[in-house]
Short mmCIF file of C-alpha atoms and ligand atoms in Angstrom, two decimals:
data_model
loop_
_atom_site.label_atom_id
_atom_site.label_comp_id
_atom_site.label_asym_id
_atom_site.label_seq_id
_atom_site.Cartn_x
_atom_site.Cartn_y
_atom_site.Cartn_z
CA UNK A 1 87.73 116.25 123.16
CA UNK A 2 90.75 118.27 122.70
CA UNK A 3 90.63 117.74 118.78
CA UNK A 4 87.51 119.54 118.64
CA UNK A 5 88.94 122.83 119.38
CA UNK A 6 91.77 122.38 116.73
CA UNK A 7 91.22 124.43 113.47
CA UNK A 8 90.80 121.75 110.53
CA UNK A 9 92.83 123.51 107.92
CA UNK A 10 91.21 121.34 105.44
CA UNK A 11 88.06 123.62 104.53
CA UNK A 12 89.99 127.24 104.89
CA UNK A 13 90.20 129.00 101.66
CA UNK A 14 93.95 130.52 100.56
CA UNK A 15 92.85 133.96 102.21
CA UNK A 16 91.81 132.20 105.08
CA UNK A 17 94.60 129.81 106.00
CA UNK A 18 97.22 132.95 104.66
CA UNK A 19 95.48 134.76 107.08
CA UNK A 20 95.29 131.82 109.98
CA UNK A 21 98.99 131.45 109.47
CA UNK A 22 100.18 135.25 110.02
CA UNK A 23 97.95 134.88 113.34
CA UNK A 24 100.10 132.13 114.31
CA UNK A 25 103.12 134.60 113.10
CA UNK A 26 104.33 132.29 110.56
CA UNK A 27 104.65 133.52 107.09
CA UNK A 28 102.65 134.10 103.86
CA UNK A 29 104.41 131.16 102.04
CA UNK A 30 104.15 128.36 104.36
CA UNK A 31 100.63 128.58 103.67
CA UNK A 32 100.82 127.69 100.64
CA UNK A 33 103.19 124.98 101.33
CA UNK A 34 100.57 123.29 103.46
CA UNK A 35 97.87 124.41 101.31
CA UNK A 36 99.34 121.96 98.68
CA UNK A 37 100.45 119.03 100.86
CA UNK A 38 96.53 118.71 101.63
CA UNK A 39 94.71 119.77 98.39
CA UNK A 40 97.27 118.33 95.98
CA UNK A 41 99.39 115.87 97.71
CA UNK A 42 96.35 114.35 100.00
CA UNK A 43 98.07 115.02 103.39
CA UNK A 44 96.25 114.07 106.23
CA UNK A 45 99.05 115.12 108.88
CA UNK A 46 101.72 117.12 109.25
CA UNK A 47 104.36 114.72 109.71
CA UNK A 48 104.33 113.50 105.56
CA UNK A 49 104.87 117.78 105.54
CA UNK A 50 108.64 117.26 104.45
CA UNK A 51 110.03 120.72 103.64
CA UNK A 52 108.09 122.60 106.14
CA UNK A 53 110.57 122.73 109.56
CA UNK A 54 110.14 120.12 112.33
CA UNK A 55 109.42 122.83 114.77
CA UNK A 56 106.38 124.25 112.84
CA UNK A 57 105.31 120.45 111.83
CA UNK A 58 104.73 120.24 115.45
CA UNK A 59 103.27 123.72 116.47
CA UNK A 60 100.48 123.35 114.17
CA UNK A 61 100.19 119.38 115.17
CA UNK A 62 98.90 121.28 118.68
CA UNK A 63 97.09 123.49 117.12
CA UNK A 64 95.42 122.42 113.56
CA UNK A 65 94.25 119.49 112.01
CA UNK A 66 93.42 117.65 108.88
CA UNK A 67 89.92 116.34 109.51
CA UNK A 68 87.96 114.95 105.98
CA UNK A 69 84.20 113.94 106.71
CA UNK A 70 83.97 110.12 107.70
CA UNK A 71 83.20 107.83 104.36
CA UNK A 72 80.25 105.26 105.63
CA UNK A 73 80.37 103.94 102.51
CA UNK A 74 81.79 103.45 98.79
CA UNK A 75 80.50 101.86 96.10
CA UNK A 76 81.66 101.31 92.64
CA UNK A 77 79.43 100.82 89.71
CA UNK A 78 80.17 98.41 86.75
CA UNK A 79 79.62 101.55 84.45
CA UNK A 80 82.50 103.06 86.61
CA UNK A 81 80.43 105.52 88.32
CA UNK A 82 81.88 105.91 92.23
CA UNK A 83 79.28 107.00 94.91
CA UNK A 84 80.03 107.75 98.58
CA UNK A 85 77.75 108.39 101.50
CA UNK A 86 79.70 110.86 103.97
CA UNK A 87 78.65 110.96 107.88
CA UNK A 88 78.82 114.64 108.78
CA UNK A 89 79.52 116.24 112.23
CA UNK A 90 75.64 116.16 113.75
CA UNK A 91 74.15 113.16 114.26
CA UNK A 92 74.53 109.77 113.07
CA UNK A 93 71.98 109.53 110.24
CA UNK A 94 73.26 113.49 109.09
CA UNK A 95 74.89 112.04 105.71
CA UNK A 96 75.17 113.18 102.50
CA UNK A 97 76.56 111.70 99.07
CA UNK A 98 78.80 112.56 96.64
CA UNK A 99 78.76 110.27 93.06
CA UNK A 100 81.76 110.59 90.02
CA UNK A 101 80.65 109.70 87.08
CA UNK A 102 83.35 108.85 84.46
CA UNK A 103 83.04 110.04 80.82
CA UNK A 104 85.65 109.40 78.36
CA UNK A 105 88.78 111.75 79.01
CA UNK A 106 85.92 113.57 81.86
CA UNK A 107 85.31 112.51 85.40
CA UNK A 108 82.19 114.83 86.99
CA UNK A 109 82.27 115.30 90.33
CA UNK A 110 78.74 115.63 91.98
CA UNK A 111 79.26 117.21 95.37
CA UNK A 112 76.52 118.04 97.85
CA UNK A 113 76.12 121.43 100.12
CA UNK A 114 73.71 120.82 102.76
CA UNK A 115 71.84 117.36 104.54
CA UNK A 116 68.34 117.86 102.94
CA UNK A 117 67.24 121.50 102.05
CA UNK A 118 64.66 124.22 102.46
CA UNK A 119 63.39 124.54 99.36
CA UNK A 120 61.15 121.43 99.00
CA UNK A 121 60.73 121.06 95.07
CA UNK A 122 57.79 119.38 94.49
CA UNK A 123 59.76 115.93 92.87
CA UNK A 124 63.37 116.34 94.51
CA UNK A 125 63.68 113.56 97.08
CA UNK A 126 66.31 115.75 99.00
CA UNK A 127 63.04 118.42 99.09
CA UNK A 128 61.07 115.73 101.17
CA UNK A 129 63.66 115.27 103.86
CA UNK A 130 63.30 118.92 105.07
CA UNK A 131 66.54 120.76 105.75
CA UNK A 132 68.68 119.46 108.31
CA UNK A 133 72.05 121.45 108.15
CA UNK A 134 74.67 123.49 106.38
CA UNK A 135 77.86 121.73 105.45
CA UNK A 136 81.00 123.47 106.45
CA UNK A 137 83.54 124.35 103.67
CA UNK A 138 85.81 121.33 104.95
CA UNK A 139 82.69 118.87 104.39
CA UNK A 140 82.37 120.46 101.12
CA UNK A 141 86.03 120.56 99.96
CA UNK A 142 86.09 117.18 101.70
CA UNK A 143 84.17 115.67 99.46
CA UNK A 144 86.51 116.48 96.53
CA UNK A 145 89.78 115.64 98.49
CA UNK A 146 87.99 111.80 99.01
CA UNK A 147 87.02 111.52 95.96
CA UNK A 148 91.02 112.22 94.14
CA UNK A 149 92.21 109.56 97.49
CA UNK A 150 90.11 107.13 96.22
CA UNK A 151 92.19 106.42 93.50
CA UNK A 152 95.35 105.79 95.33
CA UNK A 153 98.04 108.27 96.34
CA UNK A 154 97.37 111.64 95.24
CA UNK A 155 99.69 112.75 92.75
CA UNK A 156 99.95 116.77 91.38
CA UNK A 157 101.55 115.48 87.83
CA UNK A 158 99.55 112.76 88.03
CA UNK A 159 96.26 111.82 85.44
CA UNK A 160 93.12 114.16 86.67
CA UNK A 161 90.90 111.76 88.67
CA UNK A 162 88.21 114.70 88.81
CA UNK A 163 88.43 117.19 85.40
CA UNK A 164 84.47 118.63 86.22
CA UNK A 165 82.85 119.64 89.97
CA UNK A 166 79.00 120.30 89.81
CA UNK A 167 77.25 121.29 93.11
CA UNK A 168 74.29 119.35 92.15
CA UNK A 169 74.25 116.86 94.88
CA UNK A 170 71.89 117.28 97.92
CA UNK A 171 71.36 120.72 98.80
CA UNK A 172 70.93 124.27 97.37
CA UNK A 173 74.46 125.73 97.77
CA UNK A 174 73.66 129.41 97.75
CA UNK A 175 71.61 129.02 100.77
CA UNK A 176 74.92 127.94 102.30
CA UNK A 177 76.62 130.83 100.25
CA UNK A 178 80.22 131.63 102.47
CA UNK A 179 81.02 127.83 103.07
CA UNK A 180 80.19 127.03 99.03
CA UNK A 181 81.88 129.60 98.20
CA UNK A 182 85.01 128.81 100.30
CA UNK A 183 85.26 125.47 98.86
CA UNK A 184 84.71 126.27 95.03
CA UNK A 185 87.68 128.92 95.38
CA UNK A 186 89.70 125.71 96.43
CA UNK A 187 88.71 123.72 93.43
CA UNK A 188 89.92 126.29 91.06
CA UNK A 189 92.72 127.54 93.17
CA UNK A 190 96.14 127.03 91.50
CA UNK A 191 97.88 125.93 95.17
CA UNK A 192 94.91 123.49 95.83
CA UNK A 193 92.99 121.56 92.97
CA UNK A 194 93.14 123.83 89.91
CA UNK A 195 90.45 122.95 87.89
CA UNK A 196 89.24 125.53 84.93
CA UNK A 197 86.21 127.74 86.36
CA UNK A 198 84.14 126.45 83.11
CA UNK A 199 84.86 123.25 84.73
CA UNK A 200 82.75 124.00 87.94
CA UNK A 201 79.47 124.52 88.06
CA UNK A 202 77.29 125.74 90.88
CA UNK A 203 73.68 124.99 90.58
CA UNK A 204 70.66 126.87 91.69
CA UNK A 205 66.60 126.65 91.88
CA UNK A 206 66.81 130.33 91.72
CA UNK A 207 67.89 132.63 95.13
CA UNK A 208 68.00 135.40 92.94
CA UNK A 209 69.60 137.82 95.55
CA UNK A 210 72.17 135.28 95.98
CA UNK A 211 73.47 134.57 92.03
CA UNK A 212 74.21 138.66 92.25
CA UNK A 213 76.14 138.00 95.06
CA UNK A 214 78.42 134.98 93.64
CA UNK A 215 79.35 137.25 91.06
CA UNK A 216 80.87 139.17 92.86
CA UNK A 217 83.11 136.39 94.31
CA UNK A 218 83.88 134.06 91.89
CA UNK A 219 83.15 132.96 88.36
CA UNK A 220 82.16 129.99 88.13
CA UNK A 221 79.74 128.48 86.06
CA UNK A 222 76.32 128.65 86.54
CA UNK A 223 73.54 125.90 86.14
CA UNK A 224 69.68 127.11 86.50
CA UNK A 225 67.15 124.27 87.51
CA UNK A 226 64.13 125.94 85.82
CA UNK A 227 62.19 122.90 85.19
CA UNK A 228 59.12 124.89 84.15
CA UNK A 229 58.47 127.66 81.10
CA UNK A 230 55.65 129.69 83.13
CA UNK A 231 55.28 130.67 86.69
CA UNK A 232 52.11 129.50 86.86
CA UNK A 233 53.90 125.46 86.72
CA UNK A 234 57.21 126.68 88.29
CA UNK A 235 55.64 128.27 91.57
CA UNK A 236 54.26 124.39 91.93
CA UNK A 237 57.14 122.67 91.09
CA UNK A 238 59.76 124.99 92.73
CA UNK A 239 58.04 126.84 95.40
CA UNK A 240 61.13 129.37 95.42
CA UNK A 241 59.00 130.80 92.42
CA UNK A 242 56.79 132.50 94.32
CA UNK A 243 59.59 134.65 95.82
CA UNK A 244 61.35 135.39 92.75
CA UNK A 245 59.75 134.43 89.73
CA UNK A 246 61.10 133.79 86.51
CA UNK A 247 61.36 137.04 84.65
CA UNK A 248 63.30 138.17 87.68
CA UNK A 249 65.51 134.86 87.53
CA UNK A 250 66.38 135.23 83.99
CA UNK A 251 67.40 138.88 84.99
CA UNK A 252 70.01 137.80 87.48
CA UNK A 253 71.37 135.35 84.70
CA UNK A 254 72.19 138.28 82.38
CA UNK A 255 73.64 140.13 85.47
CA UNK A 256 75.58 137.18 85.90
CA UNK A 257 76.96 136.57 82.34
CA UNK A 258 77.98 140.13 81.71
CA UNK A 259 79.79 140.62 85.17
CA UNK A 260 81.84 137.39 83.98
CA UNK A 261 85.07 138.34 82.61
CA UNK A 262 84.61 135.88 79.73
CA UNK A 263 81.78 134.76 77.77
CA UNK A 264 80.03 132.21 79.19
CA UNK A 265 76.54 130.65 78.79
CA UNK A 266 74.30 129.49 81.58
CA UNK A 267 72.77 125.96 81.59
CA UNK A 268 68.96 125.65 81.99
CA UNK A 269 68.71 122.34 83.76
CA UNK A 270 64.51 121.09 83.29
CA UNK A 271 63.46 117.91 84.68
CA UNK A 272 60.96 116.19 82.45
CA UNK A 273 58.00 114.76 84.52
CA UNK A 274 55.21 112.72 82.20
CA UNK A 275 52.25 114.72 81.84
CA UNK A 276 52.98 117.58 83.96
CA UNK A 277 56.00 119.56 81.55
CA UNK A 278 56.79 117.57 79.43
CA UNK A 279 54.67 118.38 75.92
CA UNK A 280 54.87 120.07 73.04
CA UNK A 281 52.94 123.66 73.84
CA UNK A 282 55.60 124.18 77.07
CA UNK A 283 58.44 123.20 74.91
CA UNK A 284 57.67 125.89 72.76
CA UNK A 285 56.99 127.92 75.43
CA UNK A 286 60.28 127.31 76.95
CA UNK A 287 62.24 127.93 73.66
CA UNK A 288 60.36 131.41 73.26
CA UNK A 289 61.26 131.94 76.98
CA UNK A 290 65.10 131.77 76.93
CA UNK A 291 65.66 133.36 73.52
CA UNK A 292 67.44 136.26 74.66
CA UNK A 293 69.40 133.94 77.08
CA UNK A 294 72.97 132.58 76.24
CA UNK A 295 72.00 129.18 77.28
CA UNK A 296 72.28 125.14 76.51
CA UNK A 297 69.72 123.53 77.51
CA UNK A 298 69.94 119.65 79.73
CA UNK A 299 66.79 117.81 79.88
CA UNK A 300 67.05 115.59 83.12
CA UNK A 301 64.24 112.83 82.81
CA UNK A 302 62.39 112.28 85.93
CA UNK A 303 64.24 109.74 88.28
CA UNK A 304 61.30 108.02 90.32
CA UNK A 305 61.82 107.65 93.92
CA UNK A 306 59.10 106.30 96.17
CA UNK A 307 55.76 108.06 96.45
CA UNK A 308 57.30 110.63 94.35
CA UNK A 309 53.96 111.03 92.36
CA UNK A 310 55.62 111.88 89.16
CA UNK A 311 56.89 109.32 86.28
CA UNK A 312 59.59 110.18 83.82
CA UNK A 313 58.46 110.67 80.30
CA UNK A 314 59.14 107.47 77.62
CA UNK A 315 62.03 108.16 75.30
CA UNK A 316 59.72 109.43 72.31
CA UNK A 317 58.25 112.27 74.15
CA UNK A 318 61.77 112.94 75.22
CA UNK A 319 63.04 113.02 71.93
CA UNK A 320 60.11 115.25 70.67
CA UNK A 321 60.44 117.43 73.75
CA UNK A 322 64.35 118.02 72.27
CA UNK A 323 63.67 118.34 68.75
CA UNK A 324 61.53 121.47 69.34
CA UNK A 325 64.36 122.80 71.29
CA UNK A 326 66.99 121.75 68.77
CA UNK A 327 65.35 123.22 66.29
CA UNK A 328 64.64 126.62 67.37
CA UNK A 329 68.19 126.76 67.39
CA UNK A 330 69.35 125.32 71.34
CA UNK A 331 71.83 123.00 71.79
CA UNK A 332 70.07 120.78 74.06
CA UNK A 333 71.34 117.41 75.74
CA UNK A 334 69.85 114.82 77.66
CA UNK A 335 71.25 113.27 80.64
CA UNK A 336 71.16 109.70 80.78
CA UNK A 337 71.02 108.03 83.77
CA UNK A 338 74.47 106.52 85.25
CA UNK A 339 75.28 104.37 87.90
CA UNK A 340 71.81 102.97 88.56
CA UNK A 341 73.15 99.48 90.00
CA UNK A 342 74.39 101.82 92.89
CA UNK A 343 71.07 104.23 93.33
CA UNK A 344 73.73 107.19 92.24
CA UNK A 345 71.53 109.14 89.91
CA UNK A 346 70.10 112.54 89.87
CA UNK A 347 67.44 113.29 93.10
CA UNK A 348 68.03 109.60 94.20
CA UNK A 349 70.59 110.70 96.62
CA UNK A 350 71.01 109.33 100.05
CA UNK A 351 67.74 107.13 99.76
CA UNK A 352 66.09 104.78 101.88
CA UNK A 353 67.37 105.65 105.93
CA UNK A 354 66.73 109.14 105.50
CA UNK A 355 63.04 108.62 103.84
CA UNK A 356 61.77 108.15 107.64
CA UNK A 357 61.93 111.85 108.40
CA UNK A 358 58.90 113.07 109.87
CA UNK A 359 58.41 115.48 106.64
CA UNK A 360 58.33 112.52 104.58
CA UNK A 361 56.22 110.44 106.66
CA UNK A 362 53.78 113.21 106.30
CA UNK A 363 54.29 113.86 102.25
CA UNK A 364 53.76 109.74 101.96
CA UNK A 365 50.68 109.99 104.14
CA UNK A 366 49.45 113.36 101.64
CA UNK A 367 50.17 111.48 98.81
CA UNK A 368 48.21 108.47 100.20
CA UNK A 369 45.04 110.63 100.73
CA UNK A 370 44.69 112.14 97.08
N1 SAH B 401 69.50 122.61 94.79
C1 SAH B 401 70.17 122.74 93.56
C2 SAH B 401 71.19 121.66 93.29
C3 SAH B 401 70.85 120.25 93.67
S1 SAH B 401 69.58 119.44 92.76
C4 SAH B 401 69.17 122.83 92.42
O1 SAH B 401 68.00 122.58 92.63
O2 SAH B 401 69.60 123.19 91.33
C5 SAH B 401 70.41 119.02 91.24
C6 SAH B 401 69.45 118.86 90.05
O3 SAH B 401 68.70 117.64 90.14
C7 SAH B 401 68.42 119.97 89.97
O4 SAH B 401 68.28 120.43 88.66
C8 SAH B 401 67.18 119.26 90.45
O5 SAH B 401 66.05 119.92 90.06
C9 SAH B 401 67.34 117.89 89.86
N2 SAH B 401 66.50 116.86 90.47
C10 SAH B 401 66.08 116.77 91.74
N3 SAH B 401 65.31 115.68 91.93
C11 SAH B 401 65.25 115.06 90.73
C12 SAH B 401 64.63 113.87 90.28
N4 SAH B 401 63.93 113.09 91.09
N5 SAH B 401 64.78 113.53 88.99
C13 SAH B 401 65.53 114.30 88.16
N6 SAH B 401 66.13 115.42 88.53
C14 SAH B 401 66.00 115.81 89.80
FE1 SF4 B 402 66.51 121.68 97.12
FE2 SF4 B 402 67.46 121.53 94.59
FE3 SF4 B 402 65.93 119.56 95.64
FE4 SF4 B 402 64.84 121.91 95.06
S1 SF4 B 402 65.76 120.47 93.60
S2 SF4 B 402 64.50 120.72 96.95
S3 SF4 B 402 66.48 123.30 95.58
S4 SF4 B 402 67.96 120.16 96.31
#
């Protein structure tokens, strides 16, 4: 019981271990000693903590601790793709999952920010589960620091086992703003993992108060999920919509770009679902839509889950969907589905045990009626 009360330096951003350590009246520097035994060295005590003095090693043993989420489980894919299902501090079904998909000289890290989430997107299987809880910024971070172990011993000067971090797992990470925020600091922090900020990517369904506020904390990159060329589809498909619709979304993108001190372009993430977004009138809608937007554009097709009610599109009407984008001048990429022998793609996250929530139960039963 005692452990529960130690801090778990783990999730604490630079400021806030700095400022953890002066409270313990230890200096500025030995932060940042212990900042890279964990981020960069994979520490999980203070013992391996070799230049840092025997008599601190054991004050903060007292006091602090090291604490990643528990892995439940790892898989590995033929393709290479790594997926892990992560037990957080709750209850015993409150997981979440976290997949790396390789890519030639690239190795994306998909990290999750909440167990389920408010938002409840008409064909996101996270949506149906209802929102459970935030994670904290050491479940987040965690996720990163688990992923690097998994390779073996972490090594600074070592090959990059994770170049890319995408919050596009379960979750929409700014309605867990300070944690997410906490945690992506640490990924591009110099002292901890020190990847490029075009290298991390925060995704968002659109809580346009909340992209003005990121801004103003970090620079990351920015991924919409806009899935949708009108509000008329989007308030269906991404009830958010209806509380800030897309004019003033595309608004808070511009804020966004020109606040950044570089130049930057946002990624418009759509989902194509068969017969609902997918022809040719929206795609021309869509490329009329973002023209004044600095943008690429990822088309996502539909990954089924159960009772789902959509179907992905076949590859033709994929293709056309893409040439109209393509050629009114977008670059425009699909994503191809990795890691299916281990259920790690897109919206199929954390599947089957969760499914029994009482929110699904109902959606199943609504979908049963119509
Ligand atoms: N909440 C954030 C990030 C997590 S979702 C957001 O919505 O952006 C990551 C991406 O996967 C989003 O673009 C989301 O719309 C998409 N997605 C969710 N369910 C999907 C599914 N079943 N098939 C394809 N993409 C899906
Ligand atoms: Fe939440 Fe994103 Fe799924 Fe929408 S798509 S329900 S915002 S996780």
């Amino acid at each position: 019981m005692t452990d529960t009360k130690k801090v778990n330096l783990l999730g604490l951003s630079p400021e806030k271990l700095i400022a953890f350590f002066e409270s313990i009246g230890e200096k500025k520097f030995r932060a940042t000693q212990v900042m890279k035994w964990i981020h960069q060295k994979g520490a999980e005590n203070f013992e391996e903590m070799t230049d840092v003095s025997k008599a601190l090693r054991a004050k903060l043993e007292t006091i602090c601790e090291i604490r990643a989420p528990e892995v439940v489980s790892q898989n590995i894919s033929s393709d290479g793709t790594r997926k892990w299902i992560i037990r957080t501090e709750g209850g015993k079904n409150d997981c979440v999952e976290t997949v790396l998909i390789p890519d030639g000289d690239r190795a994306t890290l998909c990290v999750s920010s909440q167990v389920g989430c408010s938002l409840d997107c008409s064909f996101c299987s996270t949506g149906k589960q209802g929102f459970n809880r935030n994670l904290t910024p050491a479940e987040i971070i965690g996720q990163v620091w688990i992923a690097i172990k998994s390779f073996g011993p972490m090594d600074p000067n070592g090959p990059r086992r994770v170049t890319n971090v995408v919050m596009m797992g379960m979750g929409e990470p700014l309605m867990n703003f300070e944690p997410v925020v906490d945690a992506m600091i640490l990924m591009m922090h110099d002292n901890a993992y020190g990847l490029s900020k075009r290298r991390v990517t925060l995704s968002t369904s659109g809580v346009v108060p909340k992209i003005y506020e990121l801004v103003k904390r970090t620079d990351v990159s920015l991924a919409i999920s806009l899935h949708a060329p009108n509000d008329a589809l989007r308030n269906e498909l991404v009830p958010i919509n209806k509380k800030y619709p897309i004019a003033q979304l595309l608004e808070a993108c511009q804020h966004y770009l020109a606040n950044l001190p570089d130049k930057r372009h946002i990624t418009i993430e759509y989902t194509l679902m068969s017969g609902v977004n997918d022809n040719e009138e929206q795609a021309y809608e869509l490329a009329a839509l973002l023209e004044e937007l600095e943008c690429k554009v990822n088309l996502i097709p539909f990954n089924p889950f159960p009772h789902s009610g959509y179907e992905k599109p076949s590859n033709n009407r994929t293709r056309r969907f893409q040439k109209i984008m393509a050629d009114a001048g977008y670059t425009v990429t699909v994503r191809t589905t990795r890691g299916d022998d281990i259920d790690a793609a897109c919206g199929q996250l954390v599947g089957d045990f969760q499914d029994k929530t009482r929110r699904s139960q109902k959606y199943i039963e609504l979908r049963e009626v119509k």
